[in-house]
Structures are given as structure tokens and as C-alpha cells.
PDB file of C-alpha atoms in Angstrom:
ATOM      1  CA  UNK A   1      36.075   8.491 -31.049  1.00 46.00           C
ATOM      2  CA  UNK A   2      33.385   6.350 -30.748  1.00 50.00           C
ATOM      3  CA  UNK A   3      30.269   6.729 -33.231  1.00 53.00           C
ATOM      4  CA  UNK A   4      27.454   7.567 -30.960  1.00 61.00           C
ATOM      5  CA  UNK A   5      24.621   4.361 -31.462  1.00 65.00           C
ATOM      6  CA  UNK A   6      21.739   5.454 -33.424  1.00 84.00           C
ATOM      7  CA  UNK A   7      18.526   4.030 -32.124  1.00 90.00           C
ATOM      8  CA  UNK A   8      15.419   3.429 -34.082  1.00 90.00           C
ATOM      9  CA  UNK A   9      11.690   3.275 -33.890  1.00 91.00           C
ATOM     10  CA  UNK A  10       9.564   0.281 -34.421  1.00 92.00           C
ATOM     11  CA  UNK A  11       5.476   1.530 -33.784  1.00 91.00           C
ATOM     12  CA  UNK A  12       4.680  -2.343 -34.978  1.00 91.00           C
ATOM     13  CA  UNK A  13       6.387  -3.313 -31.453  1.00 93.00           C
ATOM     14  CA  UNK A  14       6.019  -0.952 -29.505  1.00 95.00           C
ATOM     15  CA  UNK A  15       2.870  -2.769 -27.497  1.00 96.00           C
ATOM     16  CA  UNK A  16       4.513  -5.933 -26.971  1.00 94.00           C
ATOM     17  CA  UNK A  17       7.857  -4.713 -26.644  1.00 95.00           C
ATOM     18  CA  UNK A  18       6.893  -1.352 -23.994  1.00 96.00           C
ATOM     19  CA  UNK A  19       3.300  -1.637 -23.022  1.00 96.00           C
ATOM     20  CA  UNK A  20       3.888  -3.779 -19.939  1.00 94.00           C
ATOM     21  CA  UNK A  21       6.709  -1.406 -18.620  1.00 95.00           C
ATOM     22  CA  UNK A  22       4.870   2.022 -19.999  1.00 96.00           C
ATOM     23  CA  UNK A  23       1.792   0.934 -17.891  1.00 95.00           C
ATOM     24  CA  UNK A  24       3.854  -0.290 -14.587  1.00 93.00           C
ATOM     25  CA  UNK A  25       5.473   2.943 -14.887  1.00 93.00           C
ATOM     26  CA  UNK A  26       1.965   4.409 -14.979  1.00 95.00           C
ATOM     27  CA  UNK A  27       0.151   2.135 -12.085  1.00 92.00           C
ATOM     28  CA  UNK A  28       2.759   3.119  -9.238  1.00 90.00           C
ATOM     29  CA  UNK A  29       2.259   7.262  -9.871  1.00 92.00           C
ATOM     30  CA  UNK A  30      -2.011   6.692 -10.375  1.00 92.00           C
ATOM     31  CA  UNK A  31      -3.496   3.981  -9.074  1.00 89.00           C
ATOM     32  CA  UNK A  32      -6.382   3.241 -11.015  1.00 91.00           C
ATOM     33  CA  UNK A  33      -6.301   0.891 -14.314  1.00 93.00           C
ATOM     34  CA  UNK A  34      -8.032   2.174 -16.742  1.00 95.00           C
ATOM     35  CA  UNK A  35      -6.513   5.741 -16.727  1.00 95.00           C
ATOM     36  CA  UNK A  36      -2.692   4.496 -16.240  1.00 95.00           C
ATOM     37  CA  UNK A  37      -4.405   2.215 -19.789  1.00 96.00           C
ATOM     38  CA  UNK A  38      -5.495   5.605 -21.207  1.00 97.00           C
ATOM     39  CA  UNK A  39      -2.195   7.368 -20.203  1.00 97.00           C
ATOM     40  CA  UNK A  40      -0.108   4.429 -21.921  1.00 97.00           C
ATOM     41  CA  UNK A  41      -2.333   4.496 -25.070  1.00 97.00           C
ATOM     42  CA  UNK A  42      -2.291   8.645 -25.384  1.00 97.00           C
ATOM     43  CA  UNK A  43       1.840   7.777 -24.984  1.00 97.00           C
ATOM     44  CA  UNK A  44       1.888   5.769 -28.169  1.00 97.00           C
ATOM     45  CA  UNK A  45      -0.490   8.014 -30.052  1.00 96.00           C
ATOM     46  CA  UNK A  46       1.868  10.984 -29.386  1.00 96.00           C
ATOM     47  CA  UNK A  47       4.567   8.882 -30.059  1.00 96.00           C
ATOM     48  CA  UNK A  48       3.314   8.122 -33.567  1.00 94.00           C
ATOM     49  CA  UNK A  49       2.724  11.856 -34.075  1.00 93.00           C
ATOM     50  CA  UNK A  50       6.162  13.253 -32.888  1.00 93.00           C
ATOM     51  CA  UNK A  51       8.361   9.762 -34.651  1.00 92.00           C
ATOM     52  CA  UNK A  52      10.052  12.635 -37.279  1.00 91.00           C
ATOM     53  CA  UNK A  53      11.315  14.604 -33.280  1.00 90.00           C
ATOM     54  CA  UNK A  54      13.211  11.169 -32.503  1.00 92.00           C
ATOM     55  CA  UNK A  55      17.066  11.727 -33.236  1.00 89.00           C
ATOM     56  CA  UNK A  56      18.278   8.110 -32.316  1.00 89.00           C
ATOM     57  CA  UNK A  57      20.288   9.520 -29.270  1.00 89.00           C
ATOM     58  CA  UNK A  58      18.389   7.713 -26.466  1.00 91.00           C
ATOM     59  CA  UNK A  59      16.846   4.205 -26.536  1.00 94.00           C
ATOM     60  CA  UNK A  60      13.020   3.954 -27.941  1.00 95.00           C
ATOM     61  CA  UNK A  61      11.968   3.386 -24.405  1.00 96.00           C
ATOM     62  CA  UNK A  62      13.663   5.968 -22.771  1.00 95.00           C
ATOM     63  CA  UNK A  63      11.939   8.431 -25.426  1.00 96.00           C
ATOM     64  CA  UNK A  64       8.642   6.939 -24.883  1.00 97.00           C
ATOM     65  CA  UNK A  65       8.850   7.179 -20.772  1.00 97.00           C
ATOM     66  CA  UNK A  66       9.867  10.985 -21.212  1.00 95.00           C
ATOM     67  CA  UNK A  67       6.569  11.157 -23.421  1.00 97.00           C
ATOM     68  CA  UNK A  68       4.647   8.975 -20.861  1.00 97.00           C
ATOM     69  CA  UNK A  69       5.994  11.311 -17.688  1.00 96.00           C
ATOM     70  CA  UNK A  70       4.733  14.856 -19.371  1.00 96.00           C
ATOM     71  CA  UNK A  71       1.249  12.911 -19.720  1.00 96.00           C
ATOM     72  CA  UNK A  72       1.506  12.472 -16.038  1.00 96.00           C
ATOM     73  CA  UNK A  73       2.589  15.512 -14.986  1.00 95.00           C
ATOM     74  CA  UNK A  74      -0.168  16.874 -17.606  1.00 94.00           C
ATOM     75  CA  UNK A  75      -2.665  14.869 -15.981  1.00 94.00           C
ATOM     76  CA  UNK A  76      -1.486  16.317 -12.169  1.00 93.00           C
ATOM     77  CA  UNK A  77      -1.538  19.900 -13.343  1.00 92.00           C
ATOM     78  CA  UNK A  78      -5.415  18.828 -14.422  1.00 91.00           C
ATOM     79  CA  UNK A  79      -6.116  17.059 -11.046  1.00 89.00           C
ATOM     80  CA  UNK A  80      -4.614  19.981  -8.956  1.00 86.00           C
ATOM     81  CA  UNK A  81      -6.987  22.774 -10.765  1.00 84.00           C
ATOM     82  CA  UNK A  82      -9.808  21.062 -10.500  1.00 71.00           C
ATOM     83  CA  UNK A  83     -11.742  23.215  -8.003  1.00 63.00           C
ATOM     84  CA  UNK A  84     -14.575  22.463  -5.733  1.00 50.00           C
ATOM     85  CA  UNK A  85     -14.334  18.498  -6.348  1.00 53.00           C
ATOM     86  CA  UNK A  86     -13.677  16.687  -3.214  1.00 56.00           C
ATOM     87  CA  UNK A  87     -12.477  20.147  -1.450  1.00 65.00           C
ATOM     88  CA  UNK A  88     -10.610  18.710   1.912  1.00 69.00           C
ATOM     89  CA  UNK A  89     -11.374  19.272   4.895  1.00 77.00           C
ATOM     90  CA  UNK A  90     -10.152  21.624   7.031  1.00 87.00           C
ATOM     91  CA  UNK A  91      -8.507  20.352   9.984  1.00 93.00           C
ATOM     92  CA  UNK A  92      -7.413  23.812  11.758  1.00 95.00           C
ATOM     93  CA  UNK A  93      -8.729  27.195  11.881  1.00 94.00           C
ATOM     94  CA  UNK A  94      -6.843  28.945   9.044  1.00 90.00           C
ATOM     95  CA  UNK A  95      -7.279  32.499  10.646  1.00 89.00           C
ATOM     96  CA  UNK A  96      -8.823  34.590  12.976  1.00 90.00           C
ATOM     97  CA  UNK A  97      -7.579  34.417  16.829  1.00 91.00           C
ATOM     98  CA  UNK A  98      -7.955  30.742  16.305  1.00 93.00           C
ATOM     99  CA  UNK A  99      -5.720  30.557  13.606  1.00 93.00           C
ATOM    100  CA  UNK A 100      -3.340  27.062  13.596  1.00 95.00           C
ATOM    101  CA  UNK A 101      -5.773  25.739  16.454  1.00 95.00           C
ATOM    102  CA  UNK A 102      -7.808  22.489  15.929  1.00 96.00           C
ATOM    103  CA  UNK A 103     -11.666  22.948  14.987  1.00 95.00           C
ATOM    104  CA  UNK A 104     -13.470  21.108  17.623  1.00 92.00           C
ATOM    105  CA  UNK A 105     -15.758  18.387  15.842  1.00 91.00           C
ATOM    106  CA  UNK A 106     -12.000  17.085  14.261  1.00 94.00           C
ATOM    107  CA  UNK A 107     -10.217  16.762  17.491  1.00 95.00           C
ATOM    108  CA  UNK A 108      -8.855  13.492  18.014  1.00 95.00           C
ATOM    109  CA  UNK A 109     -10.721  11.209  19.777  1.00 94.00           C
ATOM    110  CA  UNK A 110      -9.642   8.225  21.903  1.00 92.00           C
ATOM    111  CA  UNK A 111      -9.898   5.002  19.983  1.00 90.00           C
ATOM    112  CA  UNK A 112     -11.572   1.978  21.499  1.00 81.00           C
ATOM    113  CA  UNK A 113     -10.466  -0.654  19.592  1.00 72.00           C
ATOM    114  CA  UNK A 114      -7.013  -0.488  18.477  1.00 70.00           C
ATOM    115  CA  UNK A 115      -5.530  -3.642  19.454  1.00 71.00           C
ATOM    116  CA  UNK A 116      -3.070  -5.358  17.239  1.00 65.00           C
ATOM    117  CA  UNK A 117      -5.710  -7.661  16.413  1.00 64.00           C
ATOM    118  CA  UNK A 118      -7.980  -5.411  14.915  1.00 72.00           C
ATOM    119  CA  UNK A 119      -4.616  -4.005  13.091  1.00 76.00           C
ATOM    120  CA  UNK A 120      -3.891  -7.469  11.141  1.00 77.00           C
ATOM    121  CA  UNK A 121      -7.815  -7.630  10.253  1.00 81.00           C
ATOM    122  CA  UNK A 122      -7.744  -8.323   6.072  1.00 83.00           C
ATOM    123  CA  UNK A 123     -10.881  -5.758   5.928  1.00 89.00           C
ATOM    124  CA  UNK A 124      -8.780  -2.691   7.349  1.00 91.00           C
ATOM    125  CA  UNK A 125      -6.854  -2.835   3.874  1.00 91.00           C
ATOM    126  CA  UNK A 126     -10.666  -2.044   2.374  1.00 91.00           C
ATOM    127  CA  UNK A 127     -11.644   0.596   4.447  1.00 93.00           C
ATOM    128  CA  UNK A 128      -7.690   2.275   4.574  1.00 94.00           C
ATOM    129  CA  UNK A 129      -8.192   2.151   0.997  1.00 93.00           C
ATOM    130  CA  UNK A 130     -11.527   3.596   0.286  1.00 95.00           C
ATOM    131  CA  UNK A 131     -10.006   6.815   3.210  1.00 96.00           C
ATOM    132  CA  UNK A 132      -7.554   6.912   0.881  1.00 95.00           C
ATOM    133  CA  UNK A 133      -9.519   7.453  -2.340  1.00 93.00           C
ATOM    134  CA  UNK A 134     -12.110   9.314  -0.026  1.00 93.00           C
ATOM    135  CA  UNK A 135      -9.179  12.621  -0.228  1.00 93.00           C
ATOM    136  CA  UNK A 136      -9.080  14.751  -3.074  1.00 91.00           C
ATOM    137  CA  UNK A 137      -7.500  13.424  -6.054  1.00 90.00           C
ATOM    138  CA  UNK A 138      -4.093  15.318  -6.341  1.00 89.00           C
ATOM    139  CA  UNK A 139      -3.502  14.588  -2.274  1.00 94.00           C
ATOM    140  CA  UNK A 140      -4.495  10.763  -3.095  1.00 94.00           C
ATOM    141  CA  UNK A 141      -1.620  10.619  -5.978  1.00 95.00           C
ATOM    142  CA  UNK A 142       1.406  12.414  -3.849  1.00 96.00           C
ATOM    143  CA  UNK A 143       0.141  10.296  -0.461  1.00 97.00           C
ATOM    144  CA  UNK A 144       0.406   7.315  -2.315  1.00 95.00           C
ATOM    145  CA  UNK A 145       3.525   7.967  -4.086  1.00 95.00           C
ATOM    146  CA  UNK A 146       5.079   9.301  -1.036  1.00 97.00           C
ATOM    147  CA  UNK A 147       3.495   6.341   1.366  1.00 96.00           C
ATOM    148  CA  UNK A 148       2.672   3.322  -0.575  1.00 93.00           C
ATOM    149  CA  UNK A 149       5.060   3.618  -3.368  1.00 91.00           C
ATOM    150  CA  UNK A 150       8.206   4.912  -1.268  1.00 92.00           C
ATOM    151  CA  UNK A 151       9.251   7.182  -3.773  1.00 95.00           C
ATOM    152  CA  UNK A 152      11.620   9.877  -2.754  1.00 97.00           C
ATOM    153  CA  UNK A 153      10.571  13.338  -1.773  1.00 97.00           C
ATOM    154  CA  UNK A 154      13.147  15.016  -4.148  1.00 97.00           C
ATOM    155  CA  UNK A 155      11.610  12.285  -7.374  1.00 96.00           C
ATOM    156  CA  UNK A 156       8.047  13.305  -6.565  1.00 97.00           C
ATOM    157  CA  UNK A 157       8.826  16.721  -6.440  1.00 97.00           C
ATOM    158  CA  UNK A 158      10.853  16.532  -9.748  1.00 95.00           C
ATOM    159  CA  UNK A 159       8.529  14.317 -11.331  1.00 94.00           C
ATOM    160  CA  UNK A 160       5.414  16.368 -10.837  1.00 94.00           C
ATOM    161  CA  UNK A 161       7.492  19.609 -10.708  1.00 94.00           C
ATOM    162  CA  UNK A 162       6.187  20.661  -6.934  1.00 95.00           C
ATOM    163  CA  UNK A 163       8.502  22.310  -4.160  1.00 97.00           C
ATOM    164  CA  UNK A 164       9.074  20.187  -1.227  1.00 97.00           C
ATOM    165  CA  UNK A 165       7.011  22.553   1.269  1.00 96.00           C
ATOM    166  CA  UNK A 166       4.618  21.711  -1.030  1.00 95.00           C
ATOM    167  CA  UNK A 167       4.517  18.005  -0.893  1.00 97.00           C
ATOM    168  CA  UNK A 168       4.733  18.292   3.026  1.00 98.00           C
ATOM    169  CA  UNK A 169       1.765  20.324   2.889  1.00 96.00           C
ATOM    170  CA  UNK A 170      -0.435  18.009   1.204  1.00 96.00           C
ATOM    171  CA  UNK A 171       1.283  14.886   3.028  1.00 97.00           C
ATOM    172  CA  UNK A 172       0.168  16.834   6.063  1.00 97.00           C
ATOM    173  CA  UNK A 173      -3.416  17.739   5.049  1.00 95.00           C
ATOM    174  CA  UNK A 174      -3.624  13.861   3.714  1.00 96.00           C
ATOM    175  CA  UNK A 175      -2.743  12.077   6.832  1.00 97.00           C
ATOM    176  CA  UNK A 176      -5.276  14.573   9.062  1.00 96.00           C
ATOM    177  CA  UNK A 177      -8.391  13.784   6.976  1.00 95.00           C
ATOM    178  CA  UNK A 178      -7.004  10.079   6.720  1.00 96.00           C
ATOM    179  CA  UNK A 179      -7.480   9.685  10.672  1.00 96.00           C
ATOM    180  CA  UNK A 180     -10.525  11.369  10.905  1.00 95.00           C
ATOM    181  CA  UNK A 181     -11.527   9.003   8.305  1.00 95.00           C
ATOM    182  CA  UNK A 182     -10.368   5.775   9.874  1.00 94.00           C
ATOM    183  CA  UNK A 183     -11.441   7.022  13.166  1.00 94.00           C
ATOM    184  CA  UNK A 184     -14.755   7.450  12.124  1.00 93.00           C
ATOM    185  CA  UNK A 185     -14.809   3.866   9.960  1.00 92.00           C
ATOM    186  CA  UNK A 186     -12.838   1.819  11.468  1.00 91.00           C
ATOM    187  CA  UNK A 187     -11.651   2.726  15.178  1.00 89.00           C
ATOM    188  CA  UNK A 188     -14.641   3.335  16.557  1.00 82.00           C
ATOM    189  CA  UNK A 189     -16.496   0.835  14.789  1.00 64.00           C
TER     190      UNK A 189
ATOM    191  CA  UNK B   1       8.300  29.376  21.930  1.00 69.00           C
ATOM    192  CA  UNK B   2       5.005  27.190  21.300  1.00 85.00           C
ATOM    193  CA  UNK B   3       4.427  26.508  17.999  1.00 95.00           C
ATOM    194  CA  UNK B   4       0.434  26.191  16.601  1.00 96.00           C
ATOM    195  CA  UNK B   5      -1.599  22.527  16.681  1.00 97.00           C
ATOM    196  CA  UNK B   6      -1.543  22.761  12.901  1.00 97.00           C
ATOM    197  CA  UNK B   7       2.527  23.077  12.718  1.00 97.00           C
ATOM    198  CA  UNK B   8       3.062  20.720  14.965  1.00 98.00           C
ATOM    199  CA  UNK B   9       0.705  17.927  13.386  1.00 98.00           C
ATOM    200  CA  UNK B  10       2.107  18.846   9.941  1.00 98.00           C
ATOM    201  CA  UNK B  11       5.720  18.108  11.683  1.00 98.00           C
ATOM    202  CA  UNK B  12       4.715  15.107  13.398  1.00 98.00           C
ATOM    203  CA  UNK B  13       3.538  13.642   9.696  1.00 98.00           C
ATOM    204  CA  UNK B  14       6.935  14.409   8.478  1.00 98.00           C
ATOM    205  CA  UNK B  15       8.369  12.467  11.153  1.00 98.00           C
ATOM    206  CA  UNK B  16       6.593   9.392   9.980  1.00 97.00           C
ATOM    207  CA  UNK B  17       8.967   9.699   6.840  1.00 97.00           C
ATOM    208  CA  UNK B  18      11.811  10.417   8.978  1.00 96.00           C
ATOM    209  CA  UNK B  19      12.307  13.314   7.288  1.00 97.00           C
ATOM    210  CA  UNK B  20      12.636  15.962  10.288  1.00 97.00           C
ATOM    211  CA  UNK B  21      15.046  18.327  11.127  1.00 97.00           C
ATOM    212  CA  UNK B  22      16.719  17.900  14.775  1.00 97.00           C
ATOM    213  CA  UNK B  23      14.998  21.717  15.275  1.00 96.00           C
ATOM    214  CA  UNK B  24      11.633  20.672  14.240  1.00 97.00           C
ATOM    215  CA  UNK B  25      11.416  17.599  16.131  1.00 96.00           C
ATOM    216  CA  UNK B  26      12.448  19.592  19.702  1.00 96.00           C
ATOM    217  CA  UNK B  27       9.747  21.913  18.709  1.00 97.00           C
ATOM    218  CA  UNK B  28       7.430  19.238  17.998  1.00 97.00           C
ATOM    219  CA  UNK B  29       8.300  17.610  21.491  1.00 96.00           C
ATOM    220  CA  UNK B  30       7.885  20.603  23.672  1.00 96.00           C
ATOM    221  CA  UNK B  31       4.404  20.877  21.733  1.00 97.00           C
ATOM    222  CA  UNK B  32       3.209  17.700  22.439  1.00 96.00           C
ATOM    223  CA  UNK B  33       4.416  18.048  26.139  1.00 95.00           C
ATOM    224  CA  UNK B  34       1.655  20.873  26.211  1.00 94.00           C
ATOM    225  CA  UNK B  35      -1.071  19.510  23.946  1.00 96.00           C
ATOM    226  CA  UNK B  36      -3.379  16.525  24.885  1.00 96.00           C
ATOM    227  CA  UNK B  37      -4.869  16.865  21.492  1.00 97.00           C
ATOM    228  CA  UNK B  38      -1.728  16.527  19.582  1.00 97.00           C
ATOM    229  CA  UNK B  39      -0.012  14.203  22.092  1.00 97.00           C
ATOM    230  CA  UNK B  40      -3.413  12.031  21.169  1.00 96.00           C
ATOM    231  CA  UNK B  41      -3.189  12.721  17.471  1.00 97.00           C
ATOM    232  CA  UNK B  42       0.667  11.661  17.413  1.00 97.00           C
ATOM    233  CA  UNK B  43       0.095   8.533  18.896  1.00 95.00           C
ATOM    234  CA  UNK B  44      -2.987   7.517  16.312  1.00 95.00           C
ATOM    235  CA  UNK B  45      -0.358   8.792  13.748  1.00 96.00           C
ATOM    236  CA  UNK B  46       1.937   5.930  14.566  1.00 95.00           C
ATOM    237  CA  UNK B  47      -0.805   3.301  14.546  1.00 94.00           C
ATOM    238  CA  UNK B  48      -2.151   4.863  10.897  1.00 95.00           C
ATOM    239  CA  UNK B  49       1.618   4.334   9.923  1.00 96.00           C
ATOM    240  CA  UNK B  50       1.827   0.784  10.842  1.00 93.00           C
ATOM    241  CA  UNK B  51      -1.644   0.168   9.345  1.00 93.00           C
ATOM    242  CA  UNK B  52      -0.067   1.859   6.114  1.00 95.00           C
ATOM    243  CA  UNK B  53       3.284  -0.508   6.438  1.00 93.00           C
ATOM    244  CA  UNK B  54       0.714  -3.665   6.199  1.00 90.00           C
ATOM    245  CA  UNK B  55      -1.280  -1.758   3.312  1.00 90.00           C
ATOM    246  CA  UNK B  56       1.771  -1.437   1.261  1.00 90.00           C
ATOM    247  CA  UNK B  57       2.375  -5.164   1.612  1.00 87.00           C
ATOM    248  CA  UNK B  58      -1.257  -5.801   0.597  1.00 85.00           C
ATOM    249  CA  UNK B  59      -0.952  -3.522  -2.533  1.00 83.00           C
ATOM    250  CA  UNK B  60       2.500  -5.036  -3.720  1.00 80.00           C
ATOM    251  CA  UNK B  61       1.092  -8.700  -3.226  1.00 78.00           C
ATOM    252  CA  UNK B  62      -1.651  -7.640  -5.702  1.00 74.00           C
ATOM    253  CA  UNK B  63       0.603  -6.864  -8.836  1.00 70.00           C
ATOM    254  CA  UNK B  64      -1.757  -6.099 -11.736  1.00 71.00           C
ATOM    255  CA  UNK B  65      -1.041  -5.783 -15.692  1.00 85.00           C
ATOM    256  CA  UNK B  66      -2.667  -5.034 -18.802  1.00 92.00           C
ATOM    257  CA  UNK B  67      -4.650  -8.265 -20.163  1.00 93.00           C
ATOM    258  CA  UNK B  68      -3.847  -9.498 -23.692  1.00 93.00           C
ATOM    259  CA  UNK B  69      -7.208  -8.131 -24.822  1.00 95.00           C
ATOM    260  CA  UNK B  70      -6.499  -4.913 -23.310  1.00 95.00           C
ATOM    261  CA  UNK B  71      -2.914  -4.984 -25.124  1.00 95.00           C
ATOM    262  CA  UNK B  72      -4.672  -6.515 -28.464  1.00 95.00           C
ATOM    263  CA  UNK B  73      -7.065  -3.371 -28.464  1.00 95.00           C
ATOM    264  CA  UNK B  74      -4.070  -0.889 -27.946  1.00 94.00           C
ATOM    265  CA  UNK B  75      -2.195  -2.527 -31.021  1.00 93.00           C
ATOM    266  CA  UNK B  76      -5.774  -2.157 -33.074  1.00 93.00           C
ATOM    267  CA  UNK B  77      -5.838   1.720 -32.204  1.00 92.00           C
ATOM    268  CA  UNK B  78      -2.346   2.222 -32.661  1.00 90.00           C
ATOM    269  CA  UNK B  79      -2.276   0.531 -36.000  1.00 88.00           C
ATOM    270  CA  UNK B  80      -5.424   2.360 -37.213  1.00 85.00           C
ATOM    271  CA  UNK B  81      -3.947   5.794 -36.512  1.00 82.00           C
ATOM    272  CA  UNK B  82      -0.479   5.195 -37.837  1.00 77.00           C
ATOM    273  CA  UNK B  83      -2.210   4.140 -41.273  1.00 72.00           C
ATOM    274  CA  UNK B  84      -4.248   7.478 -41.439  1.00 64.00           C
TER     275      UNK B  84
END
């Protein structure tokens, strides 16, 4: 039988040899710089703390993205109980005789100015991302993951250990305020 | 049987990811057969889509990475607490 490969650690390294991938890893799950930065840095820190846990069985970057993805899910468990901040918006009556029915002032309204010339405008990128960042935090991080980074619905889930009902929920509650957004910035502009 | 304004919008963003069952989507099309608002809010669904398609473009064009400084700092920090 073959001896199983022992891996080591090398902290001395671990910045030029990981940093690069750690924080790419980081950048496509939470898109803002400095805290995928702080998320990569609090990865090496508990790195350094937990070296004497590391039993050589799995590569020193394959133990350092496990330590990087509880950070992340950490830092979505954080996002998600955050109350009151950026509360979205309700699109539909959620009960009463009403209940499931749109409230009036977020019907859709006809667009007057969606031409496929307006759609290849550079400046709709600005405004589709400031709608974006406009939603609550923890919607922001599974639209984007689920939209912009095309990850899979069963990896999201896993990743930030959510049911599937429950990432179709918040992909639903996303995309509403999103068009009321860009309706009211950029399609009827 | 007709299904509410909310289900049916939260089926019709599903659909953008393809992800729909065959159920659902009959559902969803005997809904929008009877709803102007939702037929309207489909439609605008697609075009938010495509702008999303272009945005995803936009974003992967603009790769970013930790600057030498930034990476400099880390090794400073990560030095400093592996002496203590």
C-alpha cells in the first residue's frame, strides 16, 4: 500500500504562495475589496493559530480554503441577522384579503425607453450596479453569486448552508426590488 | 387554479435560471394569461436579464487583485503575530 503523502505548512509563504487564490476565492462570493482583504488576512491569522490541527492529509491550500469558506459562511450568518439595515421592500401584500397581490405604488410600469440602444449604454453597468448594492446585504451576496458569478444553486446552498426554497426566495425578492430600482433610475429616465 | 401575483413573479425569476419545473411554468403561463401586471413584469424581467448578461461581461473584464503593498502589509501582520 501506498504511504499516504504528508503535507506541510510553510506560514513564511503562505502570502505569496495562496494570497492571490485565497482572495479570488473571496472576491467572486463578496464583492467588495477590502473585506474579501480582511477575510483572507483573518484566514491566515487562524491559520497560524490552529497550525498544531493540520495532520498533513490534504494540501496546505486545500486546508486554508476550508478555513477561508467557514469565514464566509461566518460572515453570511452575520449579514443575514443583521436586522433593520436595509430592510427590503415589500413587493406584495403578505396577508390580509390581499395577501400574494401586488401593492399598488410597486406595480410595474410601462417603460419608455427600453430600446437596445439604451441597453448597450456603458452607464447602465453603474446604475445596475449601485440597484444591486442598493438591496440588503445577504440578498446582494446570493444575487450575485447566483447571477453574476453563475454558481450553482446546489454550491450556494452548500456553501452558505441555505435550503434551495430559500435561495429562490431571496433570488425572488432580489430581482422585484431590482426592477423597481432600474425602473425608477434608469427606464424612465 | 390561479396561483397569487407574488408566486407567479417568484416563478417567473426562477425561469430566468432555467430552473423551472414543467408544472410551475404551466402555472406560471395560465397566470400571466390573466395578469396584465405580471404579463408586464415578465417581460421587464427578460430585459433586466439581458442587462445582467452584459453586466456579467463588464464585471469579468474588470479582474481585480490584491496590490503588492496590500500583500506586503499582510506578510508584516502575519509575521508579527506568528512571532508573539
Amino acid at each position: 500500500m501506498n504511504q499516504e503523502k504528508i503535507h506541510t505548512l510553510n506560514p513564511d509563504k503562505w502570502v505569496s504562495q495562496h494570497a492571490d487564490y485565497l482572495f479570488n476565492y473571496t472576491i467572486t462570493r463578496i464583492n467588495d475589496h477590502d473585506l474579501a482583504k480582511d477575510l483572507v488576512q483573518d484566514t491566515f491569522l487562524a491559520a497560524l493559530k490552529a497550525m498544531n490541527n493540520f495532520q498533513g492529509k490534504a494540501s496546505e491550500r486545500t486546508w486554508l480554503i476550508a478555513i477561508l469558506k467557514r469565514k464566509i459562511i461566518d460572515y453570511y450568518r452575520k449579514i443575514n441577522s443583521a436586522k433593520g439595515k436595509a430592510e427590503v421592500k415589500m413587493n406584495f401584500y403578505s396577508d390580509g384579503e390581499r395577501e400574494g397581490e401586488w401593492i399598488e405604488e410597486r406595480v410595474p410600469t410601462t417603460w419608455n425607453n427600453e430600446t437596445d440602444k439604451n441597453l448597450e449604454n456603458e452607464e447602465l453597468n453603474i446604475v445596475l450596479e449601485k440597484c444591486i448594492n442598493n438591496l440588503p446585504e445577504k440578498y446582494a451576496m446570493v444575487f450575485r453569486m447566483k447571477t453574476i458569478q453563475d454558481f450553482e444553486t446546489d454550491e450556494i446552498c452548500k456553501e452558505l448552508e441555505i435550503t434551495a426554497s430559500n435561495l429562490w426566495v431571496i433570488i425572488h425578492r432580489a430581482r422585484t426590488q431590482l426592477r423597481k430600482c432600474m425602473e425608477d433610475n434608469w427606464f424612465k429616465n | 387554479m390561479n396561483i397569487s401575483c407574488d408566486k407567479a413573479t417568484a416563478i417567473c425569476d426562477k425561469s430566468q435560471y432555467g430552473e423551472v419545473t414543467f408544472r410551475d411554468r404551466l402555472k406560471l403561463s395560465l397566470h400571466l394569461f390573466l395578469c396584465k401586471k405580471c404579463g408586464l413584469y415578465s417581460k421587464q424581467n427578460g430585459v433586466i436579464s439581458k442587462c445582467l448578461k452584459k453586466h456579467k461581461e463588464f464585471k469579468k473584464s474588470m479582474k481585480c487583485c490584491l496590490s503588492e503593498d496590500e500583500k506586503t502589509a499582510m506578510e508584516v501582520t502575519l509575521k508579527d503575530k506568528n512571532l508573539n
